[in-house]
Coordinates of C-alpha atoms in Angstrom, one line a residue:
M1 CA -0.1 -0.2 -0.2
M2 CA 2.8 2.6 1.1
K3 CA 4.6 1.6 -2.3
L4 CA 1.7 2.0 -4.4
S5 CA 0.8 5.6 -2.8
F6 CA 4.2 6.5 -3.1
M7 CA 4.0 5.6 -7.0
A8 CA 1.0 7.6 -7.2
V9 CA 2.4 10.5 -5.7
A10 CA 5.5 10.4 -7.8
L11 CA 3.3 10.0 -10.8
H12 CA 1.0 13.0 -9.4
V13 CA 4.2 15.0 -9.4
F14 CA 5.6 14.0 -13.0
V15 CA 2.3 14.4 -14.3
G16 CA 2.3 18.3 -12.8
L17 CA 5.9 18.9 -13.7
S18 CA 5.0 18.1 -17.6
A19 CA 2.4 20.0 -17.4
M20 CA 4.4 23.2 -16.0
L21 CA 7.1 22.2 -18.8
T22 CA 4.5 21.9 -21.4
A23 CA 3.2 25.5 -20.4
S24 CA 6.5 26.9 -20.4
A25 CA 7.3 25.8 -23.8
A26 CA 4.0 27.0 -25.1
E27 CA 4.9 30.6 -23.6
T28 CA 8.4 30.5 -25.4
T29 CA 6.8 29.4 -28.7
K30 CA 4.3 32.5 -29.1
P31 CA 4.4 33.8 -32.2
N32 CA 6.2 37.2 -32.1
V33 CA 4.7 40.1 -33.7
L34 CA 6.7 43.1 -35.9
L35 CA 3.9 45.2 -37.0
I36 CA 5.7 47.9 -39.3
M37 CA 4.1 51.0 -40.1
A38 CA 5.6 53.5 -42.8
D39 CA 4.5 57.1 -42.3
D40 CA 2.5 58.7 -45.8
L41 CA 4.1 56.1 -48.0
G42 CA 1.3 55.7 -51.0
W43 CA 0.1 52.9 -52.0
R44 CA 2.3 53.0 -55.8
D45 CA 4.9 54.0 -53.9
T46 CA 7.0 50.5 -54.0
S47 CA 7.9 48.5 -56.5
C48 CA 5.5 45.6 -55.9
Y49 CA 2.8 47.7 -56.0
G50 CA 3.4 49.4 -59.6
S51 CA 6.2 52.1 -58.7
T52 CA 8.3 52.5 -61.8
F53 CA 10.7 55.0 -60.3
Y54 CA 10.7 54.2 -56.6
E55 CA 12.9 51.0 -55.9
T56 CA 12.2 48.9 -52.9
P57 CA 14.0 45.6 -53.4
H58 CA 13.9 44.6 -49.2
I59 CA 9.7 45.5 -49.0
D60 CA 9.2 43.7 -52.2
R61 CA 10.8 40.4 -51.0
L62 CA 8.8 40.5 -47.7
A63 CA 5.7 40.9 -50.0
E64 CA 7.0 37.7 -51.9
S65 CA 7.4 35.8 -48.7
G66 CA 3.8 36.5 -47.4
M67 CA 0.5 37.6 -48.7
R68 CA -0.1 41.1 -50.2
F69 CA -3.5 43.0 -50.2
V70 CA -4.7 45.2 -53.2
N71 CA -7.5 46.7 -51.3
G72 CA -5.7 47.9 -47.9
F73 CA -7.0 50.8 -46.7
S74 CA -6.2 52.9 -43.4
S75 CA -9.1 54.2 -41.6
H76 CA -8.4 57.6 -41.9
Q77 CA -6.7 60.2 -44.5
S78 CA -4.0 61.4 -42.0
C79 CA -1.6 60.1 -39.7
S80 CA -2.7 60.3 -35.7
P81 CA -6.5 59.1 -36.7
T82 CA -5.3 55.7 -38.3
R83 CA -2.7 55.3 -35.4
C84 CA -5.6 55.3 -33.0
S85 CA -7.6 52.9 -34.8
V86 CA -4.5 50.5 -34.9
L87 CA -4.5 50.6 -31.1
T88 CA -7.9 50.9 -30.3
G89 CA -9.4 48.6 -33.0
Q90 CA -12.3 51.4 -33.4
Y91 CA -13.1 54.1 -36.0
P92 CA -11.8 57.6 -35.8
I93 CA -15.6 58.8 -36.1
R94 CA -16.3 56.9 -32.6
T95 CA -13.2 57.9 -31.0
G96 CA -13.3 61.4 -32.1
F97 CA -9.8 61.4 -33.4
T98 CA -10.3 62.6 -36.7
S99 CA -7.8 64.8 -37.6
A100 CA -3.7 64.8 -37.5
A101 CA -3.8 66.7 -33.9
G102 CA -1.7 64.6 -32.0
H103 CA 1.0 67.1 -31.4
L104 CA -1.0 69.7 -30.2
K105 CA 0.0 70.6 -26.6
E106 CA -3.4 71.8 -25.7
K107 CA -5.9 68.9 -24.9
R108 CA -8.9 69.5 -27.1
E109 CA -12.0 66.8 -26.5
Q110 CA -14.2 66.7 -29.6
L111 CA -17.4 68.7 -30.0
E112 CA -20.2 69.0 -32.3
R113 CA -20.1 72.3 -34.1
T114 CA -23.1 74.7 -35.7
S115 CA -21.0 77.4 -37.3
G116 CA -17.9 77.9 -39.1
P117 CA -16.3 79.5 -42.4
G118 CA -19.0 80.6 -44.8
F119 CA -17.8 78.6 -47.7
Y120 CA -19.0 75.2 -46.2
R121 CA -22.9 73.9 -46.0
G122 CA -22.1 71.4 -43.1
L123 CA -20.0 71.2 -40.3
G124 CA -18.6 67.9 -38.7
P125 CA -17.7 67.6 -35.2
S126 CA -14.2 68.9 -34.3
T127 CA -11.2 66.5 -33.2
T128 CA -9.8 65.4 -29.7
S129 CA -5.9 65.7 -29.7
Y130 CA -4.6 62.6 -27.5
L131 CA -5.4 58.9 -27.0
D132 CA -7.4 58.6 -23.7
T133 CA -6.0 56.3 -21.5
S134 CA -9.5 55.1 -20.5
Y135 CA -9.3 52.8 -24.0
Y136 CA -7.6 49.4 -23.5
T137 CA -5.3 49.2 -26.4
L138 CA -3.7 46.9 -28.5
G139 CA -0.7 47.1 -26.7
E140 CA -2.3 46.6 -23.7
A141 CA -3.7 43.4 -24.7
M142 CA -0.6 42.2 -25.8
K143 CA 1.3 43.1 -22.7
D144 CA -1.3 41.4 -20.9
A145 CA -1.0 38.0 -22.9
G146 CA 3.0 38.0 -21.7
Y147 CA 4.4 39.9 -24.8
A148 CA 7.4 42.2 -24.3
T149 CA 5.9 45.1 -25.8
S150 CA 7.6 48.1 -27.6
L151 CA 7.4 50.8 -29.8
F152 CA 10.2 52.6 -32.0
G153 CA 9.4 55.7 -34.0
K154 CA 6.4 57.9 -34.4
W155 CA 3.5 57.8 -31.8
H156 CA 1.5 61.7 -32.5
L157 CA -1.2 60.6 -30.3
G158 CA -0.6 63.2 -27.6
H159 CA 1.7 64.8 -25.1
K160 CA 2.3 63.3 -21.7
P161 CA 0.7 61.8 -19.7
Y162 CA -0.9 60.1 -23.3
I163 CA 2.3 58.4 -24.5
P164 CA 3.2 55.0 -25.5
E165 CA 4.1 53.9 -21.7
A166 CA 0.4 54.6 -20.4
H167 CA -0.6 52.6 -23.3
G168 CA 0.8 49.3 -22.9
F169 CA 4.4 50.0 -24.5
D170 CA 7.3 48.9 -21.8
Y171 CA 10.1 49.8 -23.9
V172 CA 9.7 53.0 -26.1
R173 CA 12.3 55.0 -28.2
G174 CA 11.0 57.9 -30.1
G175 CA 7.3 57.6 -29.3
R176 CA 6.2 61.2 -28.6
H177 CA 3.8 63.9 -29.8
H178 CA 5.9 64.6 -33.1
P179 CA 4.0 64.8 -36.1
G180 CA 7.2 64.2 -38.2
P181 CA 10.9 63.4 -37.6
P182 CA 12.1 64.7 -34.2
G183 CA 15.2 66.7 -35.1
K184 CA 15.4 70.4 -33.6
D185 CA 17.1 71.8 -37.1
P186 CA 14.3 72.3 -39.6
N187 CA 16.7 71.9 -42.1
R188 CA 18.4 68.3 -41.0
Q189 CA 14.9 67.3 -39.1
F190 CA 15.8 63.5 -39.5
Y191 CA 19.1 64.4 -37.7
P192 CA 20.2 65.0 -34.1
P193 CA 20.0 66.6 -31.8
W194 CA 16.5 65.9 -30.9
K195 CA 13.7 68.2 -29.8
D196 CA 11.9 66.9 -26.9
C197 CA 12.4 63.6 -27.4
E198 CA 14.2 61.9 -23.7
T199 CA 13.9 58.8 -25.3
L200 CA 16.7 59.0 -28.1
D201 CA 20.1 59.7 -27.3
S202 CA 21.1 63.2 -28.8
N203 CA 25.0 62.6 -28.1
L204 CA 25.1 60.7 -32.0
P205 CA 27.3 61.8 -34.8
A206 CA 25.8 64.4 -36.8
N207 CA 25.1 62.4 -40.0
T208 CA 23.2 59.5 -37.8
H209 CA 19.3 59.3 -39.6
V210 CA 16.8 58.9 -37.0
D211 CA 15.5 55.5 -39.1
D212 CA 18.9 54.3 -39.2
Y213 CA 19.2 54.7 -35.3
I214 CA 15.7 53.6 -34.0
T215 CA 16.5 50.6 -36.3
D216 CA 19.8 49.5 -34.7
L217 CA 17.9 49.9 -31.3
A218 CA 15.0 47.7 -32.7
I219 CA 17.4 45.0 -33.2
E220 CA 19.3 45.4 -30.5
H221 CA 15.9 44.5 -28.4
M222 CA 14.5 41.8 -30.3
R223 CA 18.1 40.0 -29.5
D224 CA 17.6 40.8 -25.9
M225 CA 14.4 39.6 -25.9
K226 CA 15.5 36.1 -27.4
K227 CA 18.1 35.6 -24.9
Q228 CA 15.5 36.1 -22.0
D229 CA 13.2 34.1 -24.0
K230 CA 10.7 36.5 -24.0
P231 CA 7.7 36.8 -27.0
F232 CA 7.7 40.4 -28.1
F233 CA 5.3 42.3 -29.8
M234 CA 7.1 45.2 -31.6
C235 CA 5.7 48.3 -32.9
Y236 CA 8.2 49.6 -35.7
W237 CA 6.9 52.7 -36.6
P238 CA 9.4 54.9 -38.9
Y239 CA 9.6 58.7 -39.3
S240 CA 10.0 58.1 -43.5
V241 CA 8.5 59.2 -45.7
H242 CA 6.5 62.1 -43.8
A243 CA 7.6 65.7 -44.6
P244 CA 10.1 67.6 -44.5
F245 CA 11.4 66.4 -47.6
Q246 CA 15.1 65.8 -46.7
S247 CA 16.9 62.6 -47.3
K248 CA 20.7 61.8 -47.3
P249 CA 22.6 64.1 -49.4
E250 CA 24.5 61.1 -51.7
L251 CA 21.1 59.2 -52.4
I252 CA 19.3 62.4 -53.6
E253 CA 22.1 62.9 -56.1
K254 CA 22.2 59.6 -56.9
W255 CA 18.3 59.6 -58.0
K256 CA 18.5 63.0 -59.7
K257 CA 20.3 61.1 -62.4
R258 CA 17.2 58.6 -62.8
V259 CA 14.8 61.0 -63.2
D260 CA 12.5 60.5 -66.0
P261 CA 10.5 63.8 -66.5
N262 CA 7.7 62.1 -68.2
A263 CA 6.9 60.0 -65.3
P264 CA 4.4 60.2 -62.6
Q265 CA 6.2 59.7 -60.0
R266 CA 9.6 62.1 -60.4
S267 CA 11.3 63.7 -57.0
P268 CA 14.6 62.3 -56.2
T269 CA 14.1 63.6 -52.9
M270 CA 11.5 61.1 -52.5
A271 CA 13.2 58.4 -53.9
A272 CA 15.7 58.8 -51.5
M273 CA 13.5 58.9 -48.7
I274 CA 11.8 55.4 -49.6
E275 CA 15.2 54.2 -50.3
V276 CA 16.1 54.6 -46.5
L277 CA 12.6 53.2 -45.3
D278 CA 13.4 50.3 -47.8
Q279 CA 16.8 49.7 -46.5
N280 CA 16.0 50.0 -42.8
V281 CA 13.2 47.3 -43.3
G282 CA 16.0 44.9 -45.3
R283 CA 17.6 45.2 -42.0
L284 CA 15.0 44.2 -39.4
M285 CA 14.2 41.5 -41.8
K286 CA 17.9 40.4 -42.0
A287 CA 18.4 40.7 -38.2
L288 CA 15.4 38.2 -38.1
D289 CA 16.8 35.6 -40.3
K290 CA 20.2 35.8 -38.7
D291 CA 18.8 35.3 -34.9
K292 CA 16.7 32.3 -36.0
L293 CA 13.2 34.5 -35.5
A294 CA 11.8 34.8 -38.9
D295 CA 10.0 31.4 -38.4
N296 CA 8.4 32.5 -35.4
T297 CA 7.4 36.3 -36.2
I298 CA 4.5 37.5 -37.6
V299 CA 5.6 40.3 -40.1
L300 CA 3.2 43.2 -40.9
F301 CA 4.1 45.8 -43.4
L302 CA 1.5 49.1 -43.8
S303 CA 1.4 52.6 -44.5
D304 CA -1.0 55.3 -42.0
N305 CA -2.4 57.2 -44.9
G306 CA -2.0 57.5 -48.7
G307 CA 0.9 59.9 -50.3
N308 CA 1.0 63.2 -50.3
M309 CA 0.5 65.1 -53.1
Y310 CA -0.7 68.5 -51.7
N311 CA 3.1 69.7 -51.1
A312 CA 5.9 70.1 -53.1
V313 CA 9.2 68.8 -53.8
D314 CA 11.8 69.3 -56.4
G315 CA 9.5 71.0 -58.8
T316 CA 7.0 68.3 -58.7
T317 CA 4.7 66.4 -55.7
P318 CA 6.1 64.4 -53.2
T319 CA 4.4 61.4 -54.9
N320 CA 1.8 60.5 -57.3
N321 CA -0.7 57.9 -56.3
Y322 CA -2.3 57.8 -60.3
P323 CA -4.4 55.9 -61.0
L324 CA -6.0 56.7 -57.7
R325 CA -7.5 59.9 -56.9
N326 CA -6.2 62.5 -55.0
G327 CA -3.8 61.4 -52.1
K328 CA -3.1 62.2 -48.2
S329 CA -5.7 64.1 -46.1
S330 CA -8.5 63.6 -49.1
C331 CA -11.2 61.5 -48.5
Y332 CA -10.7 59.4 -52.4
D333 CA -9.0 56.4 -52.5
G334 CA -5.5 58.0 -53.0
G335 CA -5.7 59.1 -49.4
L336 CA -6.9 55.8 -47.9
R337 CA -5.6 52.8 -50.5
I338 CA -2.4 51.9 -48.6
P339 CA 0.4 49.1 -49.1
F340 CA -0.6 46.3 -47.1
M341 CA 1.2 42.7 -46.2
V342 CA 1.6 39.9 -44.2
R343 CA 4.2 37.6 -43.6
W344 CA 3.0 34.2 -41.0
S345 CA 5.2 31.3 -41.3
G346 CA 3.2 28.4 -41.9
V347 CA 0.0 30.1 -42.4
T348 CA -0.1 32.7 -45.7
K349 CA 1.6 31.3 -48.7
A350 CA 4.3 32.8 -50.3
K351 CA 3.8 35.1 -53.3
T352 CA 0.1 35.5 -53.2
V353 CA -2.2 38.4 -53.7
S354 CA -5.3 38.9 -52.0
D355 CA -8.1 41.1 -53.0
A356 CA -9.9 40.9 -49.3
I357 CA -10.8 44.2 -47.9
V358 CA -8.8 44.7 -44.9
S359 CA -8.4 47.9 -42.7
T360 CA -5.8 49.4 -40.0
T361 CA -8.8 49.4 -37.9
D362 CA -8.9 45.5 -38.6
L363 CA -5.6 44.7 -36.8
Y364 CA -6.4 44.6 -33.3
A365 CA -8.8 41.8 -33.5
T366 CA -6.6 39.7 -36.1
L367 CA -3.4 39.9 -34.0
L368 CA -5.7 38.7 -31.2
E369 CA -6.8 35.8 -33.2
M370 CA -3.2 35.0 -34.6
T371 CA -1.7 34.8 -31.2
G372 CA -4.2 32.6 -30.0
Q373 CA -6.0 35.3 -27.8
P374 CA -9.9 35.2 -27.3
L375 CA -11.3 38.7 -28.9
R376 CA -12.6 41.8 -27.1
P377 CA -15.6 43.1 -29.2
Q378 CA -16.1 45.1 -25.9
D379 CA -12.9 46.7 -26.9
H380 CA -11.8 46.6 -30.7
K381 CA -15.8 47.4 -31.3
D382 CA -15.2 48.2 -35.5
S383 CA -12.5 45.8 -35.9
V384 CA -12.8 42.3 -38.1
S385 CA -10.6 39.6 -38.1
F386 CA -9.1 38.8 -41.5
V387 CA -7.3 35.6 -40.2
D388 CA -9.8 33.5 -42.7
A389 CA -8.1 35.8 -45.7
L390 CA -4.4 34.8 -44.4
K391 CA -5.5 31.3 -44.5
G392 CA -6.6 31.4 -48.1
K393 CA -10.4 30.9 -46.9
P394 CA -13.1 33.5 -48.2
F395 CA -13.4 36.5 -46.5
R396 CA -16.3 39.5 -46.8
R397 CA -15.6 42.2 -44.8
P398 CA -18.9 44.1 -43.4
P399 CA -19.3 47.7 -44.7
M400 CA -16.2 49.9 -43.7
I401 CA -16.8 53.3 -42.8
S402 CA -14.3 56.3 -42.9
D403 CA -14.5 60.1 -41.9
A404 CA -13.8 63.2 -43.1
P405 CA -15.3 65.9 -40.7
A406 CA -12.5 68.5 -40.9
A407 CA -12.6 70.3 -44.3
S408 CA -8.9 70.2 -45.8
S409 CA -8.5 73.1 -47.9
H410 CA -5.2 72.3 -49.5
V411 CA -6.8 69.0 -51.0
G412 CA -10.3 70.4 -51.4
N413 CA -11.6 68.0 -49.0
I414 CA -15.3 68.9 -47.9
P415 CA -16.9 67.6 -44.8
N416 CA -17.9 63.8 -45.6
T417 CA -18.3 60.2 -44.7
S418 CA -18.0 57.7 -46.8
V419 CA -19.0 53.7 -46.8
R420 CA -16.9 50.8 -48.4
H421 CA -18.8 47.8 -49.1
G422 CA -17.6 45.0 -51.8
K423 CA -16.9 47.2 -54.9
W424 CA -19.1 50.1 -54.2
K425 CA -18.0 53.2 -52.2
L426 CA -20.9 55.8 -51.3
Y427 CA -19.8 59.3 -50.4
R428 CA -22.1 61.6 -48.0
Y429 CA -21.3 65.6 -48.5
W430 CA -23.1 66.7 -45.4
F431 CA -25.7 69.4 -46.3
D432 CA -23.9 70.3 -49.3
A433 CA -27.1 70.0 -51.4
S434 CA -30.0 72.9 -51.9
G435 CA -32.4 72.9 -49.2
K436 CA -29.8 71.2 -46.3
K437 CA -29.9 68.4 -48.1
H438 CA -27.2 65.7 -48.5
R439 CA -25.0 65.1 -51.7
Y440 CA -24.3 61.9 -52.6
E441 CA -21.7 60.5 -54.9
L442 CA -21.4 56.2 -55.5
Y443 CA -18.2 54.9 -57.3
D444 CA -17.8 51.4 -58.8
L445 CA -14.2 50.5 -57.8
D446 CA -13.8 47.5 -59.9
A447 CA -14.7 49.3 -63.1
D448 CA -13.4 52.8 -61.8
I449 CA -10.3 52.8 -59.7
G450 CA -9.7 56.4 -60.0
E451 CA -13.1 57.3 -58.7
T452 CA -13.9 59.4 -62.0
K453 CA -17.7 58.3 -63.0
D454 CA -20.4 59.1 -60.1
V455 CA -22.8 56.5 -60.9
A456 CA -25.5 57.1 -57.9
A457 CA -28.3 58.3 -60.1
A458 CA -27.7 54.9 -62.5
N459 CA -27.9 52.6 -58.6
P460 CA -30.6 53.5 -56.7
Q461 CA -30.9 50.5 -54.8
I462 CA -27.3 49.8 -53.9
L463 CA -27.4 54.0 -52.9
S464 CA -30.2 53.7 -50.5
Q465 CA -29.0 50.4 -48.8
L466 CA -25.5 52.2 -48.2
I467 CA -27.7 55.4 -46.8
A468 CA -29.6 53.0 -44.6
F469 CA -26.4 51.4 -43.4
L470 CA -24.5 54.8 -42.5
D471 CA -27.8 55.9 -41.1
D472 CA -27.9 52.9 -38.6
Y473 CA -24.5 53.4 -37.9
L474 CA -24.6 56.8 -36.8
E475 CA -27.5 56.2 -34.2
T476 CA -24.4 54.5 -32.2
P477 CA -24.4 55.8 -29.0
G478 CA -21.7 58.6 -28.0
I479 CA -20.9 59.3 -32.1
K480 CA -21.0 63.3 -32.4
Q481 CA -23.2 64.2 -35.3
Y482 CA -22.8 66.9 -38.3
H483 CA -25.0 70.0 -38.4
P484 CA -26.3 72.6 -41.0
N485 CA -23.5 75.6 -41.0
A486 CA -25.5 78.7 -39.3
N487 CA -22.8 80.9 -41.1
Y488 CA -23.0 80.1 -44.5
A489 CA -22.6 82.7 -47.0
G490 CA -24.8 81.0 -49.4
R491 CA -22.6 81.8 -52.3
R492 CA -21.2 78.5 -53.3
V493 CA -20.7 77.7 -57.2
G494 CA -19.5 74.0 -57.4
T495 CA -17.4 72.8 -54.8
K496 CA -14.7 74.7 -55.1
W497 CA -15.9 78.5 -55.4
E498 CA -17.5 81.2 -54.2
T499 CA -18.8 84.2 -55.6
L500 CA -17.4 87.5 -54.7
S501 CA -20.6 89.6 -54.4
D502 CA -24.4 89.4 -55.8
Q503 CA -23.5 91.6 -58.7
G504 CA -23.5 89.4 -61.4
E505 CA -23.7 85.7 -62.1
A506 CA -21.5 82.6 -61.9
T507 CA -22.8 79.1 -63.2
L508 CA -20.9 75.9 -63.1
R509 CA -22.1 73.2 -65.8
D510 CA -20.7 70.1 -67.2
G511 CA -17.0 71.2 -66.3
V512 CA -17.7 75.0 -67.7
L513 CA -17.5 77.9 -65.0
T514 CA -19.6 80.9 -67.0
L515 CA -19.0 84.5 -65.4
T516 CA -21.2 87.3 -66.5
A517 CA -21.8 90.9 -65.3
S518 CA -22.3 94.2 -66.7
K519 CA -19.1 95.6 -65.2
A520 CA -15.5 94.9 -64.1
G521 CA -14.9 93.2 -60.7
F522 CA -17.3 90.4 -60.3
G523 CA -15.8 87.0 -60.1
V524 CA -15.4 83.9 -57.9
R525 CA -12.6 82.9 -55.3
S526 CA -11.5 79.6 -53.6
S527 CA -9.4 79.1 -50.6
L528 CA -9.2 75.3 -51.6
L529 CA -5.3 75.5 -52.6
P530 CA -2.6 72.8 -52.7
R531 CA 0.9 74.3 -51.5
P532 CA 3.4 74.3 -54.5
E533 CA 6.4 76.0 -54.2
E534 CA 6.1 77.7 -57.3
P535 CA 2.1 77.8 -58.4
H536 CA 0.9 78.2 -61.6
L537 CA -2.7 78.4 -63.0
C538 CA -3.5 76.7 -65.7
F539 CA -7.0 77.1 -67.8
E540 CA -8.9 77.4 -71.3
M541 CA -10.9 80.3 -71.9
R542 CA -13.3 81.8 -74.4
S543 CA -15.7 84.8 -74.7
A544 CA -18.1 86.5 -77.1
T545 CA -17.5 89.7 -75.7
E546 CA -14.3 92.0 -75.3
T547 CA -13.1 91.2 -72.0
G548 CA -10.7 88.9 -70.2
I549 CA -10.1 87.6 -66.8
K550 CA -8.0 88.8 -63.7
V551 CA -5.8 85.9 -62.0
Q552 CA -5.0 86.9 -58.3
L553 CA -3.5 84.9 -55.5
T554 CA -3.6 86.7 -52.2
K555 CA -3.8 86.5 -48.4
K556 CA -6.9 86.6 -46.7
T557 CA -5.8 89.1 -44.5
T558 CA -4.2 91.5 -47.0
K559 CA -4.8 93.3 -50.2
T560 CA -3.9 91.9 -53.9
V561 CA -0.2 90.9 -54.1
S562 CA -0.3 89.2 -57.3
D563 CA -2.0 90.3 -60.3
A564 CA -1.6 88.8 -63.5
K565 CA -4.0 89.4 -66.5
S566 CA -4.9 86.9 -68.7
K567 CA -4.1 88.3 -73.0
T568 CA -7.6 89.3 -74.0
A569 CA -7.8 92.0 -76.4
S570 CA -10.5 91.1 -79.0
P571 CA -13.5 88.5 -78.7
I572 CA -12.2 85.2 -78.0
A573 CA -14.2 82.6 -80.8
K574 CA -12.8 79.4 -79.4
W575 CA -11.3 78.0 -76.3
Q576 CA -7.6 79.2 -75.7
S577 CA -5.3 77.9 -73.4
F578 CA -3.6 80.1 -70.3
Y579 CA -0.4 79.3 -68.1
I580 CA -0.1 81.9 -65.5
P581 CA 2.8 81.8 -62.7
L582 CA 1.9 82.9 -59.5
K583 CA 3.7 84.3 -56.3
P584 CA 3.3 81.8 -53.1
Q585 CA 1.2 83.1 -50.8
G586 CA 1.7 80.5 -47.7
N587 CA -1.4 78.5 -46.1
Q588 CA -3.7 81.7 -46.3
A589 CA -4.2 82.1 -49.5
V590 CA -7.3 82.8 -52.0
L591 CA -7.5 82.2 -55.5
Q592 CA -9.7 84.6 -57.3
L593 CA -10.7 85.5 -61.0
S594 CA -13.1 88.2 -61.5
L595 CA -13.9 89.7 -64.8
A596 CA -11.7 92.5 -66.2
S597 CA -14.6 94.5 -68.2
G598 CA -18.3 93.6 -68.4
G599 CA -19.2 90.6 -70.4
T600 CA -19.2 87.1 -70.1
V601 CA -16.4 84.6 -69.9
E602 CA -16.5 80.6 -69.9
L603 CA -13.5 79.0 -68.4
R604 CA -12.6 75.2 -68.3
N605 CA -10.1 72.8 -67.2
I606 CA -8.9 74.6 -64.6
Q607 CA -6.2 73.7 -62.6
M608 CA -3.3 74.5 -60.3
T609 CA 0.1 73.0 -61.1
T610 CA 3.7 72.5 -59.8
R611 CA 6.6 74.2 -61.8
D612 CA 6.8 71.3 -64.1
G613 CA 3.4 71.1 -64.7
T614 CA 2.1 68.2 -61.9
V615 CA -1.8 68.9 -61.1
M616 CA -2.1 69.2 -57.6
M617 CA -5.9 70.4 -57.9
R618 CA -8.9 70.7 -60.3
Y619 CA -11.3 73.2 -60.2
S620 CA -13.8 72.8 -62.9
G621 CA -15.5 69.6 -61.6
Q622 CA -19.0 70.1 -59.8

């Protein structure tokens, strides 16, 4: 009996010890997660997504080793809201983080608005400026699951106390309020010394690029975690390729020699910035291989929004998102569709391309499932796991919402909310039609990826279904609402212009802007302007009367400082083209077109371009 009892006890101890060892082994075999999120990298800014100018061999190699999504989207067209969506699993419309305001020192709360600039018929709620600590973030979920959590690079989600350390990240380098690279010198912002960033060492060689530096730190941290036998969740969020448009001088010179003036992408500075990003992604991948971490590390690569097309550098735009419409800060797909790829060893097949629709908002639920954690729908309220898509199974995402309540004058964005479902994308422009009704646009993205043809009138059933879905979602408790603008001046013409006075008539039909008045001075103006270094206005004009157009670029607070007159001395029977250079006026500029004398003038194909003719904004559409 005693012997049997001893054997039973021994067996019990052995089983218990085995269970402990098994649990320990399971703990060490948790997959690591490396989440790489570039800043402002456009959908077509890598070779694997179709760029014929930028070269990204390391990112391309990562794409080939896993699954590349052609329908990957950011939750918002700017950085802070998207980063918030990644960490909360909620749409910006729900969190209230709807603008790139994470660098503002003033703590702002989201408020509904009923009055604002007189140009806009409808107004969305304001934005918050910080990621509140009341959210249970993805960082906290991974930490509580036993992961060593770290963040390297850009945060842009608030000043202290709303920093990564308050949201589940234990090891942070960078990770402060900066909207771009943290360098003190505005001419060398990617280089030390750093401004207001105690997590980065300023005692570095002067030519140390911040992304090279944080890559060194990230590689060192991965190795430390391996030595300690700890699974890691690492957010590597480099500062590239956000403005200012600066890079290593030797790389810029290299790319100047390769520019094709006829190619849509032709900025050597941006090409150099993308090369720095690509090199550092390559260094991270090499480190995973060298330290035998690759097979047990999930790698995700994406961007926080579309490529920038409203600034200028090298006489052109930083990038070009063609065939997508517009870019960063715009609600159209040029601002939202992003490079998006996942390598999950043993699950995703190499060289696969998926057309499943996925969003940055979905990363929360997806990573929980990938790492064997239960989903938390009470926290990641809008996040949908796309693990089935990664496994090659059918996956159809429910309708996806994007919100743009803030008017963005530099891209011509009017307050709107959009719904993407399958091939359809609906836009509601709030109170932007007569009688305080909403204006709608609907696009079939399978047939028209550039969103050039509004098919709302031809698809009333689809229109009504998507409107009903949007209305239902907006009834969610806590979501702030849009309102008509009490200050609307009543002078809007189309989506870009307003009349200067009531002393004439302005109409916009089929892309033709017609101005008629009995005397000089009547015309239209627009504060919706990109930010070229050397702005040029292009347009075609004809007139049955002996009059011309004054083109003026002014500041809102000053008198006219630029006055270029179109050459019109006699009646113009046929359309003639004009190309007029203007003096830059900064961010507070107004473009004004006025009659040089009484009569009627018709204008079409009105465009603001860069010095080399790159179109930055079109003014003739409805």
